[in-house]
């Protein structure tokens, strides 16, 4: 790839007068040796899988094999439709869809890792709810996925995207940053604004530990996907309104690396601390062991 | 750069719940099946580290079984793969291993082929985001990522084998991205691993098999671009 940082990515887009998504498609094709059409078709299929996962999570039984989680997306969906929700509108919908995909994941359904399975709800939640609201076509959304991928590529290579390495800030945090930046571009923001959205979003998840109860990708992972989708919308709105990430986004990514590296092992997906080691978390873990 | 392209960030398409414990495990199982060259009749699965501690909750056992059935990471049959494997006559067992292991997510597979009865012991590690490394094949040290089509050549340690292999590759116009060789001892059994930019043709494999001192040639190709189901069900469902 011809860029290693977000600022290089933004400069390259502006110089070439290309969107982040279009530039990433070009770079990807050059890297893989396959045509842009082939790479675009693969990403289109991935978007189809994301839609299918949202649909399943909103309509089918998503109780996980552990029995710990499931059907929260449908609870939120029904509540959004019947009551006067606090968030409501697109944000409520994005939250429900993100929960839906994450619950499909926990029930061993088919998803796209974005960037990981533990954070697979945020990008589909944001993308599908906004597609419905703004009437965008599928190809437009696929360019958005390439934009999200470009941002994730920078984060992954300068910091990390897995909870085991850098805590939940790396996993859910990266997904929020990717969704926020991509959405800013889809809504007509400049590449520079998109990069500010990434920095604003990442700042809000710095320090988030990875503490899955029983070691499973369920509690608190699923609800963090729901919250993450809402945060991504908020970050895109701030950036589109002209709010800047005063600490440049590339520097925020480095802070994530610093904070994640300093995290004790028990807070990095080992279930050795945090929510996993509360009295209730420990009891759930013991119950799961006994069932085996 | 640890992550090479956009699809190592967006993707893989997979069955949940964990890219390292489920998708990575499925790819290790599938690589092993392809190295064996047929469906196993017997499969002994030994989990180490985090795999051993949480394999049931993450469906790592089901992912391995699905991989041994040559399922891709997003095959909807993965959650039922253990039952499917038993129906197809695969005897599969799971246990927790002890002792030293190379990575927190390590699995060793001991397989016996269904038709030939040939045996394979393979060790794989899941390094995150669905990415894997096969680190040992029958005692040969390897470093196989499964990211690229890979050719395994079992041969005797013999002067000029590599030169003849690379000559076949040059004539067939196949570019080698990565290459390694490990041998048991001087003049003994050796394993050469070639990672290619594009998948090998049957002719190329034939030409390699015909070389002196070569015992067998196996292609491992986990590339998911052809595997992703062509159904577009998701497209009409929600938008």
Short mmCIF file of C-alpha atoms in Angstrom, two decimals:
data_model
loop_
_atom_site.label_atom_id
_atom_site.label_comp_id
_atom_site.label_asym_id
_atom_site.label_seq_id
_atom_site.Cartn_x
_atom_site.Cartn_y
_atom_site.Cartn_z
CA UNK A 1 0.00 0.00 0.00
CA UNK A 2 1.18 3.53 -0.71
CA UNK A 3 0.16 4.84 2.71
CA UNK A 4 1.05 3.91 6.28
CA UNK A 5 -0.71 6.67 8.21
CA UNK A 6 -4.10 8.36 8.12
CA UNK A 7 -2.56 11.70 7.16
CA UNK A 8 -0.72 10.09 4.23
CA UNK A 9 -4.01 8.48 3.22
CA UNK A 10 -5.88 11.81 3.29
CA UNK A 11 -3.13 13.64 1.37
CA UNK A 12 -3.02 10.90 -1.26
CA UNK A 13 -6.80 11.07 -1.75
CA UNK A 14 -6.76 14.84 -2.09
CA UNK A 15 -3.80 14.83 -4.47
CA UNK A 16 -5.37 12.18 -6.69
CA UNK A 17 -8.88 13.59 -6.26
CA UNK A 18 -10.19 10.19 -5.22
CA UNK A 19 -12.45 9.13 -2.38
CA UNK A 20 -10.84 6.97 0.33
CA UNK A 21 -12.88 4.03 -0.91
CA UNK A 22 -11.87 4.43 -4.56
CA UNK A 23 -8.21 4.84 -3.63
CA UNK A 24 -8.28 1.72 -1.44
CA UNK A 25 -9.89 -0.30 -4.24
CA UNK A 26 -7.07 0.78 -6.56
CA UNK A 27 -4.39 -0.03 -3.98
CA UNK A 28 -5.96 -3.40 -3.19
CA UNK A 29 -6.05 -4.39 -6.85
CA UNK A 30 -2.40 -3.42 -7.25
CA UNK A 31 -1.47 -5.44 -4.16
CA UNK A 32 -3.39 -8.61 -5.06
CA UNK A 33 -2.81 -8.62 -8.81
CA UNK A 34 -6.53 -9.15 -9.35
CA UNK A 35 -8.72 -6.67 -11.24
CA UNK A 36 -10.65 -3.92 -9.48
CA UNK A 37 -13.85 -5.61 -10.68
CA UNK A 38 -12.85 -8.88 -8.96
CA UNK A 39 -11.98 -7.12 -5.71
CA UNK A 40 -15.17 -5.07 -5.83
CA UNK A 41 -17.23 -8.23 -6.42
CA UNK A 42 -15.68 -9.91 -3.39
CA UNK A 43 -16.48 -6.92 -1.17
CA UNK A 44 -20.04 -6.86 -2.60
CA UNK A 45 -20.49 -10.46 -1.52
CA UNK A 46 -19.25 -9.54 1.93
CA UNK A 47 -21.84 -6.75 2.10
CA UNK A 48 -24.50 -9.31 1.17
CA UNK A 49 -23.40 -11.47 4.12
CA UNK A 50 -23.62 -8.43 6.43
CA UNK A 51 -27.19 -7.74 5.32
CA UNK A 52 -28.13 -11.36 5.76
CA UNK A 53 -26.74 -11.28 9.32
CA UNK A 54 -28.75 -8.15 10.19
CA UNK A 55 -31.88 -9.78 8.79
CA UNK A 56 -31.31 -12.99 10.73
CA UNK A 57 -30.55 -11.20 13.98
CA UNK A 58 -33.71 -9.10 13.69
CA UNK A 59 -35.97 -12.05 12.80
CA UNK A 60 -34.57 -15.38 13.93
CA UNK A 61 -33.67 -17.01 17.22
CA UNK A 62 -30.14 -15.95 18.16
CA UNK A 63 -29.85 -17.61 21.56
CA UNK A 64 -26.20 -18.56 21.92
CA UNK A 65 -25.10 -22.12 22.61
CA UNK A 66 -24.16 -21.13 26.16
CA UNK A 67 -27.69 -19.78 26.61
CA UNK A 68 -26.27 -16.55 28.06
CA UNK A 69 -27.36 -14.15 25.31
CA UNK A 70 -29.73 -13.65 22.39
CA UNK A 71 -32.77 -11.74 21.14
CA UNK A 72 -31.70 -8.35 22.55
CA UNK A 73 -31.69 -6.89 19.02
CA UNK A 74 -35.32 -7.84 18.65
CA UNK A 75 -36.12 -6.36 22.07
CA UNK A 76 -34.57 -3.05 20.98
CA UNK A 77 -36.30 -3.25 17.59
CA UNK A 78 -39.72 -3.77 19.17
CA UNK A 79 -39.11 -1.03 21.71
CA UNK A 80 -38.01 1.38 18.96
CA UNK A 81 -41.24 0.69 17.09
CA UNK A 82 -43.63 0.84 20.05
CA UNK A 83 -42.29 3.37 22.52
CA UNK A 84 -40.78 6.86 22.38
CA UNK A 85 -37.12 5.89 22.65
CA UNK A 86 -34.43 8.14 24.09
CA UNK A 87 -32.27 7.80 20.97
CA UNK A 88 -34.77 6.77 18.36
CA UNK A 89 -34.51 7.15 14.61
CA UNK A 90 -31.34 6.16 12.83
CA UNK A 91 -29.33 5.80 16.02
CA UNK A 92 -31.81 3.38 17.56
CA UNK A 93 -31.87 1.40 14.35
CA UNK A 94 -28.07 1.28 14.04
CA UNK A 95 -27.92 0.06 17.64
CA UNK A 96 -30.48 -2.71 17.01
CA UNK A 97 -28.74 -3.85 13.82
CA UNK A 98 -25.33 -3.92 15.51
CA UNK A 99 -26.74 -6.05 18.32
CA UNK A 100 -28.37 -8.28 15.70
CA UNK A 101 -25.13 -9.09 13.88
CA UNK A 102 -23.23 -9.57 17.12
CA UNK A 103 -25.90 -11.99 18.37
CA UNK A 104 -25.77 -13.94 15.11
CA UNK A 105 -22.02 -14.19 15.71
CA UNK A 106 -22.49 -15.49 19.27
CA UNK A 107 -24.95 -18.12 18.01
CA UNK A 108 -22.42 -19.43 15.47
CA UNK A 109 -24.12 -17.74 12.52
CA UNK A 110 -22.40 -16.41 9.41
CA UNK A 111 -20.80 -12.95 9.68
CA UNK A 112 -17.93 -10.90 8.27
CA UNK A 113 -15.11 -10.14 10.70
CA UNK A 114 -14.93 -6.28 10.70
CA UNK A 115 -12.13 -6.15 11.79
CA UNK A 116 -12.74 -9.14 14.12
CA UNK A 117 -15.68 -11.37 14.97
CA UNK A 118 -16.00 -9.73 18.38
CA UNK A 119 -16.57 -6.35 16.72
CA UNK A 120 -18.56 -7.59 13.72
CA UNK A 121 -21.79 -5.67 14.48
CA UNK A 122 -20.69 -2.05 14.32
CA UNK A 123 -19.99 -1.52 10.62
CA UNK A 124 -23.08 -3.43 9.40
CA UNK A 125 -25.22 -1.63 12.00
CA UNK A 126 -24.07 1.81 10.87
CA UNK A 127 -24.03 0.98 7.15
CA UNK A 128 -27.42 -0.70 6.84
CA UNK A 129 -29.33 1.80 8.96
CA UNK A 130 -27.82 4.71 7.00
CA UNK A 131 -28.38 3.01 3.65
CA UNK A 132 -32.09 2.68 4.43
CA UNK A 133 -32.33 6.22 5.73
CA UNK A 134 -30.47 7.96 2.90
CA UNK A 135 -31.51 5.66 0.05
CA UNK A 136 -27.95 4.81 -1.02
CA UNK A 137 -27.39 1.95 -3.46
CA UNK A 138 -25.32 -1.14 -2.73
CA UNK A 139 -22.31 -0.14 -4.85
CA UNK A 140 -22.02 3.12 -2.90
CA UNK A 141 -21.97 1.12 0.35
CA UNK A 142 -19.28 -1.21 -1.03
CA UNK A 143 -17.00 1.79 -1.67
CA UNK A 144 -17.73 2.70 1.95
CA UNK A 145 -16.46 -0.72 3.04
CA UNK A 146 -13.21 -0.13 1.14
CA UNK A 147 -12.91 3.22 2.97
CA UNK A 148 -13.49 1.48 6.32
CA UNK A 149 -10.89 -1.11 5.31
CA UNK A 150 -8.31 1.57 4.51
CA UNK A 151 -8.76 3.12 7.95
CA UNK A 152 -8.61 -0.31 9.62
CA UNK A 153 -5.48 -1.13 7.66
CA UNK A 154 -3.71 1.91 9.14
CA UNK A 155 -4.93 1.19 12.68
CA UNK A 156 -4.03 -2.53 12.49
CA UNK A 157 -0.50 -1.87 11.23
CA UNK A 158 0.28 1.00 13.60
CA UNK A 159 -1.48 -0.36 16.67
CA UNK A 160 -3.77 -3.40 16.96
CA UNK A 161 -7.28 -4.66 16.26
CA UNK A 162 -7.57 -7.69 18.52
CA UNK A 163 -8.76 -7.71 22.13
CA UNK A 164 -6.11 -10.26 23.08
CA UNK A 165 -3.40 -7.80 22.05
CA UNK A 166 -4.77 -4.38 22.96
CA UNK A 167 -8.03 -4.76 24.88
CA UNK A 168 -11.50 -3.89 23.65
CA UNK A 169 -10.32 -0.42 22.59
CA UNK A 170 -8.43 -2.25 19.83
CA UNK A 171 -11.35 -4.40 18.79
CA UNK A 172 -14.58 -2.43 19.24
CA UNK A 173 -12.65 0.88 19.21
CA UNK A 174 -11.11 0.18 15.79
CA UNK A 175 -14.48 -0.81 14.36
CA UNK A 176 -16.03 2.42 15.64
CA UNK A 177 -13.22 4.49 14.12
CA UNK A 178 -13.55 2.64 10.80
CA UNK A 179 -17.35 3.09 10.73
CA UNK A 180 -17.13 6.77 11.73
CA UNK A 181 -14.55 7.64 9.07
CA UNK A 182 -16.34 5.72 6.33
CA UNK A 183 -19.71 7.23 7.20
CA UNK A 184 -18.22 10.75 7.15
CA UNK A 185 -17.06 10.08 3.60
CA UNK A 186 -20.41 8.55 2.56
CA UNK A 187 -22.17 11.67 3.87
CA UNK A 188 -20.02 13.90 1.70
CA UNK A 189 -17.25 14.81 4.12
CA UNK A 190 -13.71 15.40 2.85
CA UNK A 191 -10.94 12.82 3.48
CA UNK A 192 -9.55 15.21 6.13
CA UNK A 193 -12.93 15.32 7.89
CA UNK A 194 -13.13 11.53 7.74
CA UNK A 195 -9.76 11.30 9.48
CA UNK A 196 -10.96 13.68 12.22
CA UNK A 197 -13.96 11.38 12.73
CA UNK A 198 -11.59 8.45 13.26
CA UNK A 199 -9.60 10.35 15.89
CA UNK A 200 -12.72 11.63 17.67
CA UNK A 201 -14.15 8.10 17.82
CA UNK A 202 -10.94 6.41 18.97
CA UNK A 203 -10.46 8.93 21.78
CA UNK A 204 -13.76 7.86 23.24
CA UNK A 205 -12.75 4.21 23.58
CA UNK A 206 -9.16 4.58 24.82
CA UNK A 207 -8.51 2.32 27.79
CA UNK A 208 -11.43 -0.02 27.17
CA UNK A 209 -10.45 -3.43 28.52
CA UNK A 210 -11.33 -6.83 27.05
CA UNK A 211 -13.04 -8.82 29.81
CA UNK A 212 -15.38 -11.42 28.28
CA UNK A 213 -17.38 -13.36 30.87
CA UNK A 214 -16.45 -17.04 30.70
CA UNK A 215 -14.03 -16.17 27.90
CA UNK A 216 -16.95 -16.09 25.45
CA UNK A 217 -17.68 -13.43 22.81
CA UNK A 218 -21.00 -12.55 24.48
CA UNK A 219 -20.91 -10.48 27.69
CA UNK A 220 -20.12 -7.56 27.37
CA UNK A 221 -19.09 -7.85 23.69
CA UNK A 222 -22.59 -7.81 22.21
CA UNK A 223 -23.84 -4.65 23.96
CA UNK A 224 -20.52 -2.92 23.25
CA UNK A 225 -21.26 -3.44 19.55
CA UNK A 226 -24.64 -1.75 20.06
CA UNK A 227 -23.07 1.22 21.87
CA UNK A 228 -20.27 1.32 19.30
CA UNK A 229 -22.65 1.89 16.40
CA UNK A 230 -24.16 4.91 18.15
CA UNK A 231 -20.72 6.33 18.94
CA UNK A 232 -19.71 6.02 15.28
CA UNK A 233 -22.77 8.06 14.20
CA UNK A 234 -21.95 10.71 16.80
CA UNK A 235 -18.30 10.94 15.71
CA UNK A 236 -19.30 11.31 12.05
CA UNK A 237 -21.74 14.07 12.97
CA UNK A 238 -19.10 15.96 14.95
CA UNK A 239 -16.62 15.71 12.08
CA UNK A 240 -19.20 16.77 9.48
CA UNK A 241 -20.08 19.73 11.69
CA UNK A 242 -16.44 20.80 11.58
CA UNK A 243 -15.22 19.48 14.91
CA UNK A 244 -11.54 18.56 14.64
CA UNK A 245 -9.55 15.95 16.48
CA UNK A 246 -7.09 18.43 17.99
CA UNK A 247 -4.73 15.57 18.77
CA UNK A 248 -4.14 14.25 15.23
CA UNK A 249 -5.75 10.89 14.60
CA UNK A 250 -2.41 9.19 13.88
CA UNK A 251 -1.22 10.29 17.33
CA UNK A 252 -4.40 8.90 18.89
CA UNK A 253 -3.67 5.54 17.23
CA UNK A 254 -0.19 5.59 18.83
CA UNK A 255 -1.79 6.31 22.21
CA UNK A 256 -3.97 3.26 21.74
CA UNK A 257 -0.83 1.19 21.17
CA UNK A 258 0.75 2.66 24.31
CA UNK A 259 -2.33 2.11 26.49
CA UNK A 260 -2.97 -1.41 25.14
CA UNK A 261 0.62 -2.47 25.63
CA UNK A 262 0.49 -1.25 29.23
CA UNK A 263 -2.68 -3.22 29.97
CA UNK A 264 -2.19 -6.17 32.32
CA UNK A 265 -2.77 -9.61 30.84
CA UNK A 266 -5.93 -10.11 32.90
CA UNK A 267 -7.62 -7.32 30.96
CA UNK A 268 -6.78 -8.69 27.51
CA UNK A 269 -9.28 -11.40 26.62
CA UNK A 270 -8.12 -13.86 29.24
CA UNK A 271 -11.26 -13.62 31.38
CA UNK A 272 -8.85 -13.12 34.27
CA UNK A 273 -10.17 -9.71 35.32
CA UNK A 274 -12.83 -7.05 34.82
CA UNK A 275 -16.45 -8.15 34.39
CA UNK A 276 -15.34 -11.77 33.98
CA UNK A 277 -14.05 -11.85 37.56
CA UNK A 278 -17.01 -10.20 39.31
CA UNK A 279 -18.93 -12.52 41.66
CA UNK A 280 -21.60 -12.99 38.98
CA UNK A 281 -19.04 -13.38 36.21
CA UNK A 282 -17.26 -16.09 38.21
CA UNK A 283 -20.54 -17.85 38.97
CA UNK A 284 -21.46 -17.91 35.26
CA UNK A 285 -18.05 -19.35 34.45
CA UNK A 286 -18.44 -22.08 37.12
CA UNK A 287 -21.93 -22.94 35.83
CA UNK A 288 -20.60 -23.24 32.27
CA UNK A 289 -17.80 -25.54 33.46
CA UNK A 290 -20.25 -27.74 35.38
CA UNK A 291 -22.47 -28.11 32.30
CA UNK A 292 -19.57 -29.60 30.40
CA UNK B 1 3.30 -4.55 7.73
CA UNK B 2 1.50 -7.25 9.71
CA UNK B 3 -1.72 -6.83 7.75
CA UNK B 4 -1.22 -6.92 4.02
CA UNK B 5 -4.52 -6.04 2.39
CA UNK B 6 -8.08 -4.81 2.81
CA UNK B 7 -9.53 -8.31 3.20
CA UNK B 8 -7.36 -9.03 6.22
CA UNK B 9 -9.30 -6.14 7.84
CA UNK B 10 -12.79 -6.58 6.32
CA UNK B 11 -13.19 -10.34 6.44
CA UNK B 12 -13.01 -13.25 6.45
CA UNK B 13 -16.60 -14.32 5.91
CA UNK B 14 -17.03 -16.72 8.78
CA UNK B 15 -19.28 -18.52 11.18
CA UNK B 16 -19.03 -16.97 14.67
CA UNK B 17 -18.22 -16.43 17.42
CA UNK B 18 -14.45 -15.83 17.32
CA UNK B 19 -12.10 -15.05 14.44
CA UNK B 20 -9.16 -16.65 16.25
CA UNK B 21 -10.93 -19.52 18.03
CA UNK B 22 -13.44 -20.39 15.30
CA UNK B 23 -12.40 -19.10 11.84
CA UNK B 24 -8.69 -19.71 12.46
CA UNK B 25 -9.38 -23.21 13.78
CA UNK B 26 -11.53 -24.05 10.74
CA UNK B 27 -8.72 -22.98 8.42
CA UNK B 28 -6.19 -25.14 10.31
CA UNK B 29 -8.54 -28.14 9.99
CA UNK B 30 -9.03 -27.50 6.30
CA UNK B 31 -5.29 -27.13 5.67
CA UNK B 32 -4.71 -30.46 7.45
CA UNK B 33 -7.38 -32.17 5.36
CA UNK B 34 -5.76 -30.88 2.18
CA UNK B 35 -2.28 -31.94 3.29
CA UNK B 36 -3.64 -35.42 4.09
CA UNK B 37 -5.26 -35.41 0.65
CA UNK B 38 -8.47 -37.17 1.68
CA UNK B 39 -11.07 -37.33 4.42
CA UNK B 40 -9.68 -38.69 7.69
CA UNK B 41 -11.12 -41.90 9.14
CA UNK B 42 -9.55 -41.13 12.50
CA UNK B 43 -8.91 -37.63 13.84
CA UNK B 44 -7.35 -37.00 17.21
CA UNK B 45 -7.52 -33.29 18.09
CA UNK B 46 -5.32 -31.97 20.89
CA UNK B 47 -5.90 -28.40 22.08
CA UNK B 48 -3.32 -26.29 23.92
CA UNK B 49 -3.40 -22.95 25.76
CA UNK B 50 -6.46 -20.76 25.27
CA UNK B 51 -7.83 -23.29 22.76
CA UNK B 52 -7.80 -25.92 25.52
CA UNK B 53 -9.42 -23.58 28.05
CA UNK B 54 -12.30 -22.28 25.92
CA UNK B 55 -12.74 -24.56 22.91
CA UNK B 56 -16.27 -25.68 23.78
CA UNK B 57 -17.68 -22.18 24.25
CA UNK B 58 -16.12 -20.93 21.03
CA UNK B 59 -17.05 -23.96 18.95
CA UNK B 60 -13.36 -24.53 18.23
CA UNK B 61 -14.04 -28.29 18.20
CA UNK B 62 -16.82 -27.82 15.64
CA UNK B 63 -14.61 -25.52 13.57
CA UNK B 64 -11.82 -28.11 13.44
CA UNK B 65 -14.28 -30.86 12.48
CA UNK B 66 -15.74 -28.61 9.77
CA UNK B 67 -12.30 -27.84 8.43
CA UNK B 68 -11.51 -31.57 8.28
CA UNK B 69 -14.65 -31.90 6.13
CA UNK B 70 -13.09 -29.25 3.82
CA UNK B 71 -15.65 -26.60 4.87
CA UNK B 72 -14.68 -22.95 4.42
CA UNK B 73 -14.77 -20.53 7.39
CA UNK B 74 -18.29 -19.36 6.46
CA UNK B 75 -19.93 -22.72 5.81
CA UNK B 76 -23.35 -22.75 7.51
CA UNK B 77 -22.90 -26.46 8.33
CA UNK B 78 -20.00 -25.67 10.72
CA UNK B 79 -22.14 -25.67 13.91
CA UNK B 80 -23.27 -29.26 13.13
CA UNK B 81 -19.95 -30.47 11.78
CA UNK B 82 -19.10 -32.96 14.55
CA UNK B 83 -22.35 -34.86 13.96
CA UNK B 84 -21.84 -34.60 10.18
CA UNK B 85 -18.31 -35.95 10.47
CA UNK B 86 -19.52 -38.93 12.49
CA UNK B 87 -22.27 -39.63 9.96
CA UNK B 88 -19.64 -39.67 7.22
CA UNK B 89 -17.59 -42.21 9.15
CA UNK B 90 -14.95 -39.94 10.72
CA UNK B 91 -14.04 -40.93 14.25
CA UNK B 92 -13.08 -37.65 15.92
CA UNK B 93 -11.90 -37.10 19.49
CA UNK B 94 -10.87 -33.98 21.39
CA UNK B 95 -8.59 -33.59 24.38
CA UNK B 96 -6.52 -31.01 26.21
CA UNK B 97 -2.78 -31.34 25.74
CA UNK B 98 -0.01 -30.76 28.24
CA UNK B 99 3.56 -29.56 27.92
CA UNK B 100 5.15 -26.83 25.87
CA UNK B 101 3.38 -25.31 22.89
CA UNK B 102 4.38 -22.54 20.47
CA UNK B 103 1.44 -20.08 20.84
CA UNK B 104 -1.56 -19.46 23.17
CA UNK B 105 -3.87 -20.82 20.45
CA UNK B 106 -2.30 -24.11 19.36
CA UNK B 107 -3.85 -27.32 18.07
CA UNK B 108 -2.25 -30.57 17.03
CA UNK B 109 -4.09 -32.89 14.66
CA UNK B 110 -3.26 -36.59 14.31
CA UNK B 111 -5.05 -37.95 11.28
CA UNK B 112 -5.44 -41.30 9.55
CA UNK B 113 -6.73 -41.20 5.97
CA UNK B 114 -9.98 -42.93 5.09
CA UNK B 115 -8.91 -44.73 1.91
CA UNK B 116 -5.12 -44.94 1.95
CA UNK B 117 -4.69 -45.24 5.70
CA UNK B 118 -1.82 -42.76 5.48
CA UNK B 119 -1.03 -40.84 8.63
CA UNK B 120 -0.39 -37.16 9.27
CA UNK B 121 0.55 -35.17 12.35
CA UNK B 122 0.16 -31.43 11.91
CA UNK B 123 0.44 -28.52 14.34
CA UNK B 124 -1.27 -25.20 13.67
CA UNK B 125 -1.53 -21.90 15.53
CA UNK B 126 -4.22 -19.24 15.25
CA UNK B 127 -2.60 -15.81 15.34
CA UNK B 128 -5.71 -13.59 15.30
CA UNK B 129 -8.33 -12.22 12.91
CA UNK B 130 -8.71 -15.67 11.31
CA UNK B 131 -5.06 -15.74 10.26
CA UNK B 132 -3.14 -18.96 10.87
CA UNK B 133 0.26 -20.59 10.64
CA UNK B 134 0.94 -24.28 10.18
CA UNK B 135 4.21 -24.75 12.07
CA UNK B 136 4.82 -28.49 11.88
CA UNK B 137 3.99 -31.25 9.39
CA UNK B 138 5.12 -34.76 10.39
CA UNK B 139 8.05 -33.35 12.30
CA UNK B 140 9.16 -30.96 9.57
CA UNK B 141 9.30 -27.35 10.69
CA UNK B 142 7.25 -25.19 8.30
CA UNK B 143 5.73 -21.71 8.23
CA UNK B 144 2.61 -21.96 6.14
CA UNK B 145 0.07 -19.14 6.34
CA UNK B 146 -2.60 -20.44 4.02
CA UNK B 147 -2.85 -16.90 2.61
CA UNK B 148 -1.48 -18.09 -0.73
CA UNK B 149 -1.79 -21.29 -2.74
CA UNK B 150 0.92 -23.56 -1.36
CA UNK B 151 2.71 -26.58 -2.77
CA UNK B 152 4.25 -29.17 -0.45
CA UNK B 153 6.94 -31.37 -1.98
CA UNK B 154 8.07 -34.48 -0.13
CA UNK B 155 11.43 -35.49 -1.49
CA UNK B 156 14.79 -36.94 -0.57
CA UNK B 157 17.61 -34.59 0.32
CA UNK B 158 19.44 -34.87 -2.97
CA UNK B 159 21.77 -32.55 -4.85
CA UNK B 160 19.97 -30.31 -7.32
CA UNK B 161 16.35 -30.99 -6.26
CA UNK B 162 15.65 -27.32 -5.57
CA UNK B 163 17.23 -26.26 -8.86
CA UNK B 164 14.99 -28.67 -10.77
CA UNK B 165 11.92 -27.49 -8.81
CA UNK B 166 12.57 -23.83 -9.52
CA UNK B 167 13.25 -24.67 -13.16
CA UNK B 168 9.80 -26.28 -13.46
CA UNK B 169 8.29 -23.18 -11.82
CA UNK B 170 10.10 -20.87 -14.22
CA UNK B 171 9.02 -22.85 -17.28
CA UNK B 172 5.39 -22.85 -16.07
CA UNK B 173 5.62 -19.07 -15.36
CA UNK B 174 4.71 -19.48 -11.67
CA UNK B 175 6.14 -16.90 -9.32
CA UNK B 176 7.32 -18.12 -5.90
CA UNK B 177 6.41 -15.72 -3.05
CA UNK B 178 8.04 -17.69 -0.24
CA UNK B 179 10.02 -20.90 -0.08
CA UNK B 180 11.40 -23.08 2.70
CA UNK B 181 13.01 -26.47 3.07
CA UNK B 182 13.41 -28.68 6.12
CA UNK B 183 15.02 -32.12 6.21
CA UNK B 184 15.24 -34.89 8.78
CA UNK B 185 18.92 -35.49 8.10
CA UNK B 186 21.53 -35.37 5.34
CA UNK B 187 20.39 -37.54 2.41
CA UNK B 188 17.15 -38.23 4.35
CA UNK B 189 13.54 -37.18 3.94
CA UNK B 190 12.93 -33.48 3.18
CA UNK B 191 9.90 -31.22 2.82
CA UNK B 192 9.95 -28.17 0.58
CA UNK B 193 7.14 -25.62 0.85
CA UNK B 194 6.41 -23.11 -1.91
CA UNK B 195 3.93 -20.25 -1.56
CA UNK B 196 2.71 -19.06 -4.96
CA UNK B 197 1.03 -15.87 -6.14
CA UNK B 198 -1.64 -17.83 -8.01
CA UNK B 199 -2.99 -21.34 -7.75
CA UNK B 200 -1.10 -24.22 -9.34
CA UNK B 201 -2.41 -26.08 -12.39
CA UNK B 202 -2.64 -29.90 -12.50
CA UNK B 203 0.12 -29.83 -15.17
CA UNK B 204 2.49 -28.02 -12.82
CA UNK B 205 1.86 -30.56 -10.06
CA UNK B 206 2.44 -33.40 -12.56
CA UNK B 207 5.74 -31.88 -13.72
CA UNK B 208 6.91 -31.53 -10.11
CA UNK B 209 5.90 -35.12 -9.32
CA UNK B 210 7.96 -36.37 -12.26
CA UNK B 211 11.20 -34.90 -10.89
CA UNK B 212 13.88 -37.28 -9.55
CA UNK B 213 13.90 -37.79 -5.75
CA UNK B 214 10.37 -36.35 -5.40
CA UNK B 215 8.02 -38.70 -3.50
CA UNK B 216 4.79 -36.71 -3.45
CA UNK B 217 3.38 -33.27 -4.27
CA UNK B 218 0.38 -31.72 -2.49
CA UNK B 219 -1.49 -28.49 -3.16
CA UNK B 220 -3.02 -26.57 -0.23
CA UNK B 221 -5.34 -23.76 -1.32
CA UNK B 222 -7.54 -22.10 1.30
CA UNK B 223 -8.39 -19.15 -0.92
CA UNK B 224 -11.94 -18.16 -0.06
CA UNK B 225 -12.76 -16.06 -3.10
CA UNK B 226 -14.16 -19.06 -4.96
CA UNK B 227 -15.74 -20.51 -1.87
CA UNK B 228 -17.97 -17.66 -0.83
CA UNK B 229 -21.47 -18.83 -1.63
CA UNK B 230 -22.97 -17.23 -4.69
CA UNK B 231 -26.39 -16.78 -3.08
CA UNK B 232 -27.50 -13.20 -2.78
CA UNK B 233 -30.13 -13.81 -0.17
CA UNK B 234 -28.82 -11.00 1.99
CA UNK B 235 -29.25 -8.47 -0.76
CA UNK B 236 -33.01 -8.31 -0.83
CA UNK B 237 -33.63 -9.00 2.82
CA UNK B 238 -33.09 -5.70 4.54
CA UNK B 239 -32.76 -2.85 2.13
#
